[in-house]
Short mmCIF file of C-alpha atoms and ligand atoms in Angstrom, two decimals:
data_model
loop_
_atom_site.label_atom_id
_atom_site.label_comp_id
_atom_site.label_asym_id
_atom_site.label_seq_id
_atom_site.Cartn_x
_atom_site.Cartn_y
_atom_site.Cartn_z
CA UNK E 1 15.56 -24.95 8.52
CA UNK E 2 12.47 -22.80 8.12
CA UNK E 3 8.83 -23.67 7.73
CA UNK E 4 7.51 -21.66 4.80
CA UNK E 5 3.92 -21.42 3.63
CA UNK E 6 3.67 -20.36 -0.01
CA UNK E 7 0.41 -19.33 -1.65
CA UNK E 8 0.08 -19.24 -5.43
CA UNK E 9 -2.84 -17.35 -6.94
CA UNK E 10 -4.79 -18.33 -10.03
CA UNK E 11 -2.61 -16.38 -12.46
CA UNK E 12 0.52 -18.17 -11.16
CA UNK E 13 -0.96 -21.61 -11.97
CA UNK E 14 -3.01 -20.65 -15.04
CA UNK E 15 -1.77 -23.42 -17.37
CA UNK E 16 0.47 -26.51 -17.51
CA UNK E 17 3.60 -24.43 -18.18
CA UNK E 18 2.94 -22.18 -15.19
CA UNK E 19 2.33 -25.17 -12.95
CA UNK E 20 5.67 -26.67 -13.97
CA UNK E 21 7.42 -23.34 -13.38
CA UNK E 22 5.89 -22.99 -9.91
CA UNK E 23 6.78 -26.62 -9.12
CA UNK E 24 10.44 -25.92 -9.92
CA UNK E 25 10.44 -22.98 -7.57
CA UNK E 26 8.90 -24.99 -4.75
CA UNK E 27 11.42 -27.81 -5.26
CA UNK E 28 14.33 -25.33 -4.99
CA UNK E 29 13.04 -24.08 -1.65
CA UNK E 30 12.49 -27.63 -0.39
CA UNK E 31 15.95 -28.76 -1.56
CA UNK E 32 17.50 -25.81 0.29
CA UNK E 33 16.35 -27.62 3.44
CA UNK E 34 13.08 -25.88 4.23
CA UNK E 35 9.75 -27.41 5.12
CA UNK E 36 7.25 -26.22 2.54
CA UNK E 37 3.46 -26.00 2.64
CA UNK E 38 1.83 -24.74 -0.54
CA UNK E 39 -1.67 -23.28 -0.85
CA UNK E 40 -3.11 -22.99 -4.36
CA UNK E 41 -6.00 -21.14 -5.95
CA UNK E 42 -7.94 -22.47 -8.92
CA UNK E 43 -6.22 -22.18 -12.31
CA UNK E 44 -6.65 -18.80 -14.00
CA UNK E 45 -10.30 -17.77 -14.14
CA UNK E 46 -11.67 -21.23 -13.30
CA UNK E 47 -13.74 -20.00 -10.36
CA UNK E 48 -15.49 -17.38 -12.52
CA UNK E 49 -16.08 -19.93 -15.25
CA UNK E 50 -17.62 -22.39 -12.80
CA UNK E 51 -19.83 -19.62 -11.42
CA UNK E 52 -21.01 -18.68 -14.94
CA UNK E 53 -21.70 -22.31 -15.66
CA UNK E 54 -23.82 -22.71 -12.54
CA UNK E 55 -25.82 -19.60 -13.41
CA UNK E 56 -26.53 -21.03 -16.86
CA UNK E 57 -28.04 -24.09 -15.20
CA UNK E 58 -30.07 -22.19 -12.59
CA UNK E 59 -30.25 -18.46 -11.85
CA UNK E 60 -29.88 -18.92 -8.07
CA UNK E 61 -27.84 -22.04 -7.29
CA UNK E 62 -28.01 -23.38 -3.74
CA UNK E 63 -25.14 -22.33 -1.50
CA UNK E 64 -24.24 -25.88 -0.59
CA UNK E 65 -23.99 -27.06 -4.19
CA UNK E 66 -22.21 -23.91 -5.33
CA UNK E 67 -19.51 -24.50 -2.71
CA UNK E 68 -19.21 -28.12 -3.80
CA UNK E 69 -18.77 -26.94 -7.38
CA UNK E 70 -16.31 -24.11 -6.75
CA UNK E 71 -14.00 -26.15 -4.50
CA UNK E 72 -13.39 -28.39 -7.51
CA UNK E 73 -11.30 -25.59 -9.03
CA UNK E 74 -8.68 -25.77 -6.28
CA UNK E 75 -8.68 -29.58 -6.38
CA UNK E 76 -7.58 -29.48 -10.00
CA UNK E 77 -4.63 -27.18 -9.38
CA UNK E 78 -3.48 -28.93 -6.19
CA UNK E 79 -3.36 -32.36 -7.83
CA UNK E 80 -1.58 -31.11 -10.94
CA UNK E 81 0.97 -29.24 -8.84
CA UNK E 82 1.65 -32.32 -6.70
CA UNK E 83 2.24 -34.36 -9.88
CA UNK E 84 4.62 -31.73 -11.22
CA UNK E 85 6.63 -31.64 -7.98
CA UNK E 86 6.90 -35.44 -7.84
CA UNK E 87 8.17 -35.52 -11.40
CA UNK E 88 11.09 -33.40 -10.17
CA UNK E 89 12.02 -36.05 -7.63
CA UNK E 90 10.48 -34.50 -4.51
CA UNK E 91 7.68 -36.16 -2.58
CA UNK E 92 4.46 -34.10 -2.60
CA UNK E 93 0.94 -34.76 -1.30
CA UNK E 94 -2.17 -32.73 -1.98
CA UNK E 95 -5.00 -32.21 0.52
CA UNK E 96 -8.46 -30.73 0.26
CA UNK E 97 -9.44 -28.12 2.83
CA UNK E 98 -11.21 -30.74 4.94
CA UNK E 99 -8.25 -33.12 4.83
CA UNK E 100 -6.01 -30.26 5.94
CA UNK E 101 -8.26 -29.62 8.95
CA UNK E 102 -9.76 -26.29 7.94
CA UNK E 103 -12.88 -26.19 10.11
CA UNK E 104 -15.31 -23.35 9.37
CA UNK E 105 -18.75 -22.14 10.38
CA UNK E 106 -21.68 -23.20 8.19
CA UNK E 107 -22.04 -20.01 6.13
CA UNK E 108 -21.87 -21.19 2.51
CA UNK E 109 -20.05 -18.79 0.22
CA UNK E 110 -18.44 -16.77 3.01
CA UNK E 111 -17.54 -19.21 5.78
CA UNK E 112 -15.22 -18.16 8.58
CA UNK E 113 -12.42 -20.36 9.85
CA UNK E 114 -13.12 -21.45 13.42
CA UNK E 115 -10.36 -24.01 13.90
CA UNK E 116 -7.33 -25.31 12.03
CA UNK E 117 -6.01 -28.80 12.81
CA UNK E 118 -3.46 -29.53 10.11
CA UNK E 119 -2.49 -32.97 11.43
CA UNK E 120 -2.04 -34.56 8.04
CA UNK E 121 -0.11 -31.57 6.75
CA UNK E 122 2.26 -31.85 9.72
CA UNK E 123 2.69 -35.58 9.08
CA UNK E 124 3.50 -34.96 5.43
CA UNK E 125 6.17 -32.45 6.46
CA UNK E 126 7.59 -34.91 9.00
CA UNK E 127 7.89 -37.44 6.17
CA UNK E 128 9.88 -34.90 4.18
CA UNK E 129 7.08 -34.24 1.71
CA UNK E 130 5.82 -30.95 0.36
CA UNK E 131 2.20 -30.52 1.46
CA UNK E 132 -0.16 -28.90 -1.03
CA UNK E 133 -3.45 -27.58 0.29
CA UNK E 134 -6.48 -26.47 -1.70
CA UNK E 135 -7.17 -22.82 -0.90
CA UNK E 136 -10.46 -21.10 -0.12
CA UNK E 137 -12.26 -24.11 1.37
CA UNK E 138 -13.06 -25.96 4.54
CA UNK E 139 -15.85 -27.95 6.13
CA UNK E 140 -18.37 -27.50 8.89
CA UNK E 141 -18.47 -30.01 11.74
CA UNK E 142 -22.19 -29.60 12.39
CA UNK E 143 -23.46 -30.09 8.86
CA UNK E 144 -20.51 -32.14 7.62
CA UNK E 145 -20.63 -30.04 4.45
CA UNK E 146 -17.95 -28.43 2.33
CA UNK E 147 -17.75 -24.62 2.58
CA UNK E 148 -15.88 -21.82 0.82
CA UNK E 149 -14.35 -18.76 2.45
CA UNK E 150 -15.48 -16.17 -0.10
CA UNK E 151 -13.75 -14.90 -3.22
CA UNK E 152 -10.01 -14.58 -2.83
CA UNK E 153 -10.16 -16.85 0.21
CA UNK E 154 -6.94 -18.72 -0.57
CA UNK E 155 -4.94 -15.91 1.03
CA UNK E 156 -6.82 -16.60 4.25
CA UNK E 157 -6.20 -20.35 3.98
CA UNK E 158 -2.48 -19.68 3.68
CA UNK E 159 -2.36 -17.31 6.63
CA UNK E 160 -4.44 -19.64 8.81
CA UNK E 161 -2.16 -22.58 8.04
CA UNK E 162 0.91 -20.45 8.68
CA UNK E 163 -0.50 -19.48 12.09
CA UNK E 164 -1.51 -23.04 13.02
CA UNK E 165 1.83 -24.54 11.96
CA UNK E 166 3.89 -21.73 13.49
CA UNK E 167 5.46 -20.96 10.09
CA UNK E 168 8.35 -18.52 9.87
CA UNK E 169 6.77 -16.66 6.98
CA UNK E 170 3.71 -16.79 4.75
CA UNK E 171 4.66 -15.93 1.18
CA UNK E 172 1.87 -14.74 -1.10
CA UNK E 173 2.92 -15.16 -4.73
CA UNK E 174 1.19 -13.01 -7.29
CA UNK E 175 1.64 -11.44 -10.72
CA UNK E 176 3.18 -8.18 -9.53
CA UNK E 177 6.41 -7.70 -7.56
CA UNK E 178 4.75 -6.78 -4.27
CA UNK E 179 2.50 -4.14 -2.76
CA UNK E 180 2.59 -0.86 -4.63
CA UNK E 181 1.84 2.75 -3.76
CA UNK E 182 -1.16 2.38 -6.14
CA UNK E 183 -2.50 -0.27 -8.49
CA UNK E 184 0.33 -0.58 -11.07
CA UNK E 185 -2.32 -1.37 -13.69
CA UNK E 186 -3.69 2.14 -13.23
CA UNK E 187 -0.60 4.13 -12.21
CA UNK E 188 2.43 3.07 -14.24
CA UNK E 189 4.74 5.13 -12.02
CA UNK E 190 3.56 3.31 -8.87
CA UNK E 191 6.45 2.24 -6.62
CA UNK E 192 6.89 -1.11 -4.90
CA UNK E 193 7.00 -0.80 -1.12
CA UNK E 194 9.65 -2.75 0.82
CA UNK E 195 7.46 -2.91 3.88
CA UNK E 196 4.03 -1.80 4.99
CA UNK E 197 2.35 -2.10 8.39
CA UNK E 198 -0.60 -4.45 8.69
CA UNK E 199 -2.66 -1.49 9.89
CA UNK E 200 -2.01 0.40 6.65
CA UNK E 201 -2.57 -2.71 4.58
CA UNK E 202 -5.94 -3.22 6.26
CA UNK E 203 -7.03 0.30 5.33
CA UNK E 204 -5.82 -0.13 1.75
CA UNK E 205 -7.55 -3.50 1.39
CA UNK E 206 -10.74 -2.00 2.82
CA UNK E 207 -10.69 0.72 0.18
CA UNK E 208 -10.19 -1.37 -2.89
CA UNK E 209 -6.56 -2.58 -3.01
CA UNK E 210 -6.87 -6.09 -4.43
CA UNK E 211 -3.36 -7.36 -3.84
CA UNK E 212 -4.32 -8.93 -0.48
CA UNK E 213 -7.70 -9.82 0.94
CA UNK E 214 -8.78 -8.00 4.06
CA UNK E 215 -9.65 -11.12 6.00
CA UNK E 216 -6.21 -12.56 5.39
CA UNK E 217 -4.57 -9.36 6.61
CA UNK E 218 -6.80 -9.31 9.70
CA UNK E 219 -6.01 -12.93 10.48
CA UNK E 220 -2.27 -12.34 10.02
CA UNK E 221 -2.39 -9.30 12.30
CA UNK E 222 -4.28 -11.13 15.01
CA UNK E 223 -1.97 -14.15 14.96
CA UNK E 224 1.31 -12.32 14.37
CA UNK E 225 1.99 -13.94 10.97
CA UNK E 226 4.52 -12.13 8.79
CA UNK E 227 3.35 -11.85 5.19
CA UNK E 228 5.69 -11.53 2.24
CA UNK E 229 3.92 -10.53 -0.98
CA UNK E 230 6.12 -11.29 -4.01
CA UNK E 231 6.12 -12.24 -7.66
CA UNK E 232 6.03 -15.82 -8.88
CA UNK E 233 7.74 -14.64 -12.08
CA UNK E 234 11.12 -13.68 -10.55
CA UNK E 235 13.14 -14.01 -7.35
CA UNK E 236 13.01 -10.35 -6.30
CA UNK E 237 12.23 -9.47 -2.72
CA UNK E 238 8.62 -8.35 -2.50
CA UNK E 239 6.85 -6.42 0.25
CA UNK E 240 6.79 -7.43 3.91
CA UNK E 241 3.56 -6.79 5.81
CA UNK E 242 4.74 -6.28 9.36
CA UNK E 243 3.17 -5.84 12.78
CA UNK E 244 5.33 -3.12 14.29
CA UNK E 245 6.03 -3.38 17.99
CA UNK E 246 4.04 -0.85 20.01
CA UNK E 247 6.10 2.25 20.75
CA UNK E 248 8.85 1.25 18.32
CA UNK E 249 10.24 4.44 16.87
CA UNK E 250 10.10 4.09 13.13
CA UNK E 251 9.79 6.96 10.72
CA UNK E 252 6.41 6.43 9.14
CA UNK E 253 5.59 7.76 5.68
CA UNK E 254 2.80 10.32 5.71
CA UNK E 255 1.12 8.68 2.73
CA UNK E 256 1.95 5.07 1.92
CA UNK E 257 -0.52 4.43 -0.85
CA UNK E 258 -3.60 5.38 -2.82
CA UNK E 259 -6.47 2.98 -3.50
CA UNK E 260 -9.74 3.14 -5.39
CA UNK E 261 -12.92 1.13 -5.10
CA UNK E 262 -15.61 0.91 -7.76
CA UNK E 263 -17.75 -1.67 -6.03
CA UNK E 264 -19.98 0.67 -4.02
CA UNK E 265 -23.18 2.58 -4.68
CA UNK E 266 -24.53 5.69 -2.97
CA UNK E 267 -28.04 5.94 -1.60
CA UNK E 268 -29.51 9.25 -0.49
CA UNK E 269 -32.53 9.48 1.76
CA UNK E 270 -34.03 12.84 0.83
CA UNK E 271 -36.09 15.01 3.17
CA UNK E 272 -35.63 13.23 6.49
CA UNK E 273 -37.20 15.06 9.48
CA UNK E 274 -34.29 16.47 11.49
CA UNK E 275 -35.37 15.08 14.85
CA UNK E 276 -33.65 12.73 17.30
CA UNK E 277 -33.96 9.05 16.42
CA UNK E 278 -34.26 9.28 12.62
CA UNK E 279 -30.70 8.18 11.85
CA UNK E 280 -31.08 5.39 14.40
CA UNK E 281 -34.28 4.26 12.69
CA UNK E 282 -32.76 4.30 9.19
CA UNK E 283 -29.55 2.49 10.07
CA UNK E 284 -31.20 -0.07 12.34
CA UNK E 285 -33.36 -0.97 9.40
CA UNK E 286 -30.35 -1.24 7.06
CA UNK E 287 -28.42 -3.32 9.60
CA UNK E 288 -31.33 -5.75 9.86
CA UNK E 289 -31.16 -6.17 6.10
CA UNK E 290 -27.51 -7.26 6.54
CA UNK E 291 -26.23 -4.47 4.33
CA UNK E 292 -22.72 -3.27 5.10
CA UNK E 293 -22.63 0.51 5.26
CA UNK E 294 -19.40 2.31 4.60
CA UNK E 295 -19.49 6.11 4.47
CA UNK E 296 -22.32 8.22 5.90
CA UNK E 297 -22.97 11.91 5.38
CA UNK E 298 -25.79 13.97 6.83
CA UNK E 299 -26.37 17.45 5.46
CA UNK E 300 -27.03 20.47 7.62
CA UNK E 301 -30.80 20.82 7.63
CA UNK E 302 -32.35 24.02 6.43
CA UNK E 303 -34.06 25.93 9.24
CA UNK E 304 -37.10 26.69 7.10
CA UNK E 305 -38.00 23.07 6.34
CA UNK E 306 -36.52 21.17 9.29
CA UNK E 307 -35.58 18.48 6.80
CA UNK E 308 -32.21 16.98 6.02
CA UNK E 309 -30.66 14.52 3.53
CA UNK E 310 -28.69 11.47 4.63
CA UNK E 311 -26.41 9.69 2.16
CA UNK E 312 -24.51 6.47 2.64
CA UNK E 313 -22.49 4.06 0.55
CA UNK E 314 -22.82 0.28 0.48
CA UNK E 315 -21.77 -2.55 -1.86
CA UNK E 316 -23.56 -2.27 -5.23
CA UNK E 317 -24.86 -5.78 -4.73
CA UNK E 318 -26.59 -4.71 -1.48
CA UNK E 319 -28.09 -1.46 -2.74
CA UNK E 320 -31.29 -3.03 -4.00
CA UNK E 321 -32.04 -4.66 -0.64
CA UNK E 322 -31.35 -1.39 1.19
CA UNK E 323 -33.68 0.54 -1.13
CA UNK E 324 -36.45 -2.00 -0.70
CA UNK E 325 -36.19 -1.99 3.08
CA UNK E 326 -36.27 1.80 3.20
CA UNK E 327 -39.18 2.07 0.78
CA UNK E 328 -41.21 -0.31 2.92
CA UNK E 329 -40.76 2.01 5.92
CA UNK E 330 -41.09 5.31 4.03
CA UNK E 331 -44.18 6.55 5.84
CA UNK E 332 -42.90 5.51 9.25
CA UNK E 333 -39.53 7.23 8.85
CA UNK E 334 -41.18 10.15 7.09
CA UNK E 335 -38.64 10.88 4.35
CA UNK E 336 -39.60 12.34 0.97
CA UNK E 337 -37.75 10.18 -1.56
CA UNK E 338 -34.75 7.93 -2.27
CA UNK E 339 -31.92 8.37 -4.74
CA UNK E 340 -29.68 5.61 -5.96
CA UNK E 341 -26.36 6.24 -7.70
CA UNK E 342 -24.07 3.43 -8.82
CA UNK E 343 -21.67 5.59 -10.83
CA UNK E 344 -19.56 6.53 -7.84
CA UNK E 345 -16.03 5.57 -6.81
CA UNK E 346 -14.22 5.79 -3.53
CA UNK E 347 -10.63 6.99 -3.44
CA UNK E 348 -8.51 6.72 -0.32
CA UNK E 349 -5.05 7.81 0.74
CA UNK E 350 -3.52 5.81 3.59
CA UNK E 351 -0.46 6.39 5.75
CA UNK E 352 0.49 5.78 9.36
CA UNK E 353 2.38 9.08 9.45
CA UNK E 354 -0.90 10.97 8.95
CA UNK E 355 -1.53 10.67 12.65
CA UNK E 356 1.12 13.25 13.37
CA UNK E 357 0.83 15.40 10.27
CA UNK E 358 -1.50 18.26 9.51
CA UNK E 359 -2.32 19.28 5.98
CA UNK E 360 -2.86 15.89 4.37
CA UNK E 361 -6.51 16.56 3.61
CA UNK E 362 -5.74 20.05 2.30
CA UNK E 363 -3.20 18.58 -0.09
CA UNK E 364 -5.60 15.85 -1.22
CA UNK E 365 -8.48 18.25 -1.84
CA UNK E 366 -6.23 20.74 -3.64
CA UNK E 367 -4.92 18.03 -5.98
CA UNK E 368 -8.46 16.94 -6.80
CA UNK E 369 -9.58 20.53 -7.32
CA UNK E 370 -6.71 21.25 -9.71
CA UNK E 371 -7.71 18.20 -11.73
CA UNK E 372 -11.30 19.41 -11.85
CA UNK E 373 -12.61 16.48 -9.82
CA UNK E 374 -15.61 17.06 -7.59
CA UNK E 375 -15.78 15.55 -4.10
CA UNK E 376 -19.18 14.23 -3.05
CA UNK E 377 -18.47 12.69 0.34
CA UNK E 378 -15.54 12.67 2.75
CA UNK E 379 -14.66 10.38 5.61
CA UNK E 380 -11.50 9.96 7.66
CA UNK E 381 -9.86 7.61 10.11
CA UNK E 382 -6.62 8.16 12.01
CA UNK E 383 -4.54 6.94 9.09
CA UNK E 384 -6.87 7.33 6.09
CA UNK E 385 -8.84 9.93 4.16
CA UNK E 386 -11.50 8.71 1.74
CA UNK E 387 -13.55 10.67 -0.75
CA UNK E 388 -16.37 9.71 -3.08
CA UNK E 389 -16.06 10.97 -6.66
CA UNK E 390 -17.50 10.05 -10.07
CA UNK E 391 -16.57 6.56 -11.27
CA UNK E 392 -15.50 7.57 -14.77
CA UNK E 393 -12.76 9.92 -13.57
CA UNK E 394 -11.44 7.95 -10.61
CA UNK E 395 -8.39 6.54 -12.40
CA UNK E 396 -7.31 10.06 -13.34
CA UNK E 397 -7.94 11.09 -9.75
CA UNK E 398 -5.72 8.28 -8.43
CA UNK E 399 -2.87 9.31 -10.75
CA UNK E 400 -3.14 13.00 -9.81
CA UNK E 401 -3.21 12.25 -6.08
CA UNK E 402 -0.33 9.77 -6.40
CA UNK E 403 1.79 12.50 -7.99
CA UNK E 404 0.69 15.17 -5.50
CA UNK E 405 1.94 13.10 -2.57
CA UNK E 406 5.28 12.50 -4.25
CA UNK E 407 4.72 8.77 -4.63
CA UNK E 408 5.72 8.48 -8.31
CA UNK E 409 8.74 6.27 -8.92
CA UNK E 410 11.31 6.53 -11.69
CA UNK E 411 10.81 3.15 -13.33
CA UNK E 412 7.67 1.76 -14.82
CA UNK E 413 5.92 -0.82 -12.65
CA UNK E 414 5.95 -4.34 -14.11
CA UNK E 415 2.74 -6.32 -14.32
CA UNK E 416 3.48 -9.91 -15.30
CA UNK E 417 0.00 -11.07 -16.21
CA UNK E 418 -3.40 -11.88 -14.91
CA UNK E 419 -6.30 -9.61 -14.29
CA UNK E 420 -5.38 -8.12 -10.94
CA UNK E 421 -6.15 -11.21 -8.95
N1 LIG W 1 -10.34 -19.38 -6.54
C1 LIG W 1 -10.99 -18.54 -5.59
C2 LIG W 1 -11.36 -17.22 -6.23
O1 LIG W 1 -11.08 -16.99 -7.38
C3 LIG W 1 -10.16 -18.34 -4.37
C4 LIG W 1 -8.89 -17.57 -4.58
O2 LIG W 1 -8.48 -17.30 -5.70
O3 LIG W 1 -8.26 -17.20 -3.60
O4 LIG W 1 -11.95 -16.41 -5.59
MG1 MG W 2 -8.70 -16.68 -8.06
#
């Protein structure tokens, strides 16, 4: 007997038919003798619809009330799914995040899990029931209020429950067959991976891969939870996200996947005096504004002017705050002007085998050059190379790079539905 945590995303429970289909699947696994805990997201695009609704009522809803509103989405799907499972003759009980013991900090909209005490979930399992838990939510002990974990947070709920219950596996059901070498919606020749290391998955998630959320991957890595990403539309094996044992001798692919991210903007601080302390001053200021910086590039300063340009990327939604903070300190820092560009995209190639292979960047840059794509910024880690290019050509860039690294598969990737989440 295994303890299996299964997470179903919004597109897998989008309507009554889908809920009944998912219920059947869960019942099969339960009847095979396994203990089953299910985590659900809100049906289809419910969360977005609730957000739109709130914004029609007030432009800036309070965090507390927004969380109260959004958690309703998961309550709907969990109750409907429990009904569907019971109608198939298997006992099922649904629980909100608080009932399932998901304790978080008090940060509305992006709360972090600080403790998981799934007592009632464990009791349900002991009674032979399937436990259904609302994803993406918890509560704070201090305030006693309901919180949400941030968009896509149901993945994290599932992983946290799997860790707390000592589950054998955490299955993430989605609308594609697993993790691909690139987004199959963009690259039709993308190949499904049988396995990927959590380290590689972290890099891919950080550079735009939407199949798994970065916080869920981090949590799984820290707690040694094995993730299995698979389709809710068939019974095929998906992709295992594994934590390889240190020193284990596995042949690692040089490039495992290509990802793209359109959510960032580029800010350039023009004409910064090239003297010690200026970068410190600029980035201390940005950090105080709580803006998350990603890539940074400083140009070589020209000897005649003693001035340099510093560019960085940050989430589009943070760019305004960063610009305001910098403008307020313009005289003090002594720069000439600011440029803001939100038509950029970040493309990254990731692979654990890069560590021991030269020539990966040469191949990447050559492929981009041959496709006529200009590179504006470059940054690297041990197992990743990222470049900034124009947003309107990034999908072409992903396809070209995917081909250049020999990642194209023979069959067309199947996308079963949904919008990528
Ligand atoms: N329903 C929430 C969202 O759309 C949480 C999730 O899907 O994981 O972000
Ligand atoms: Mg969702």
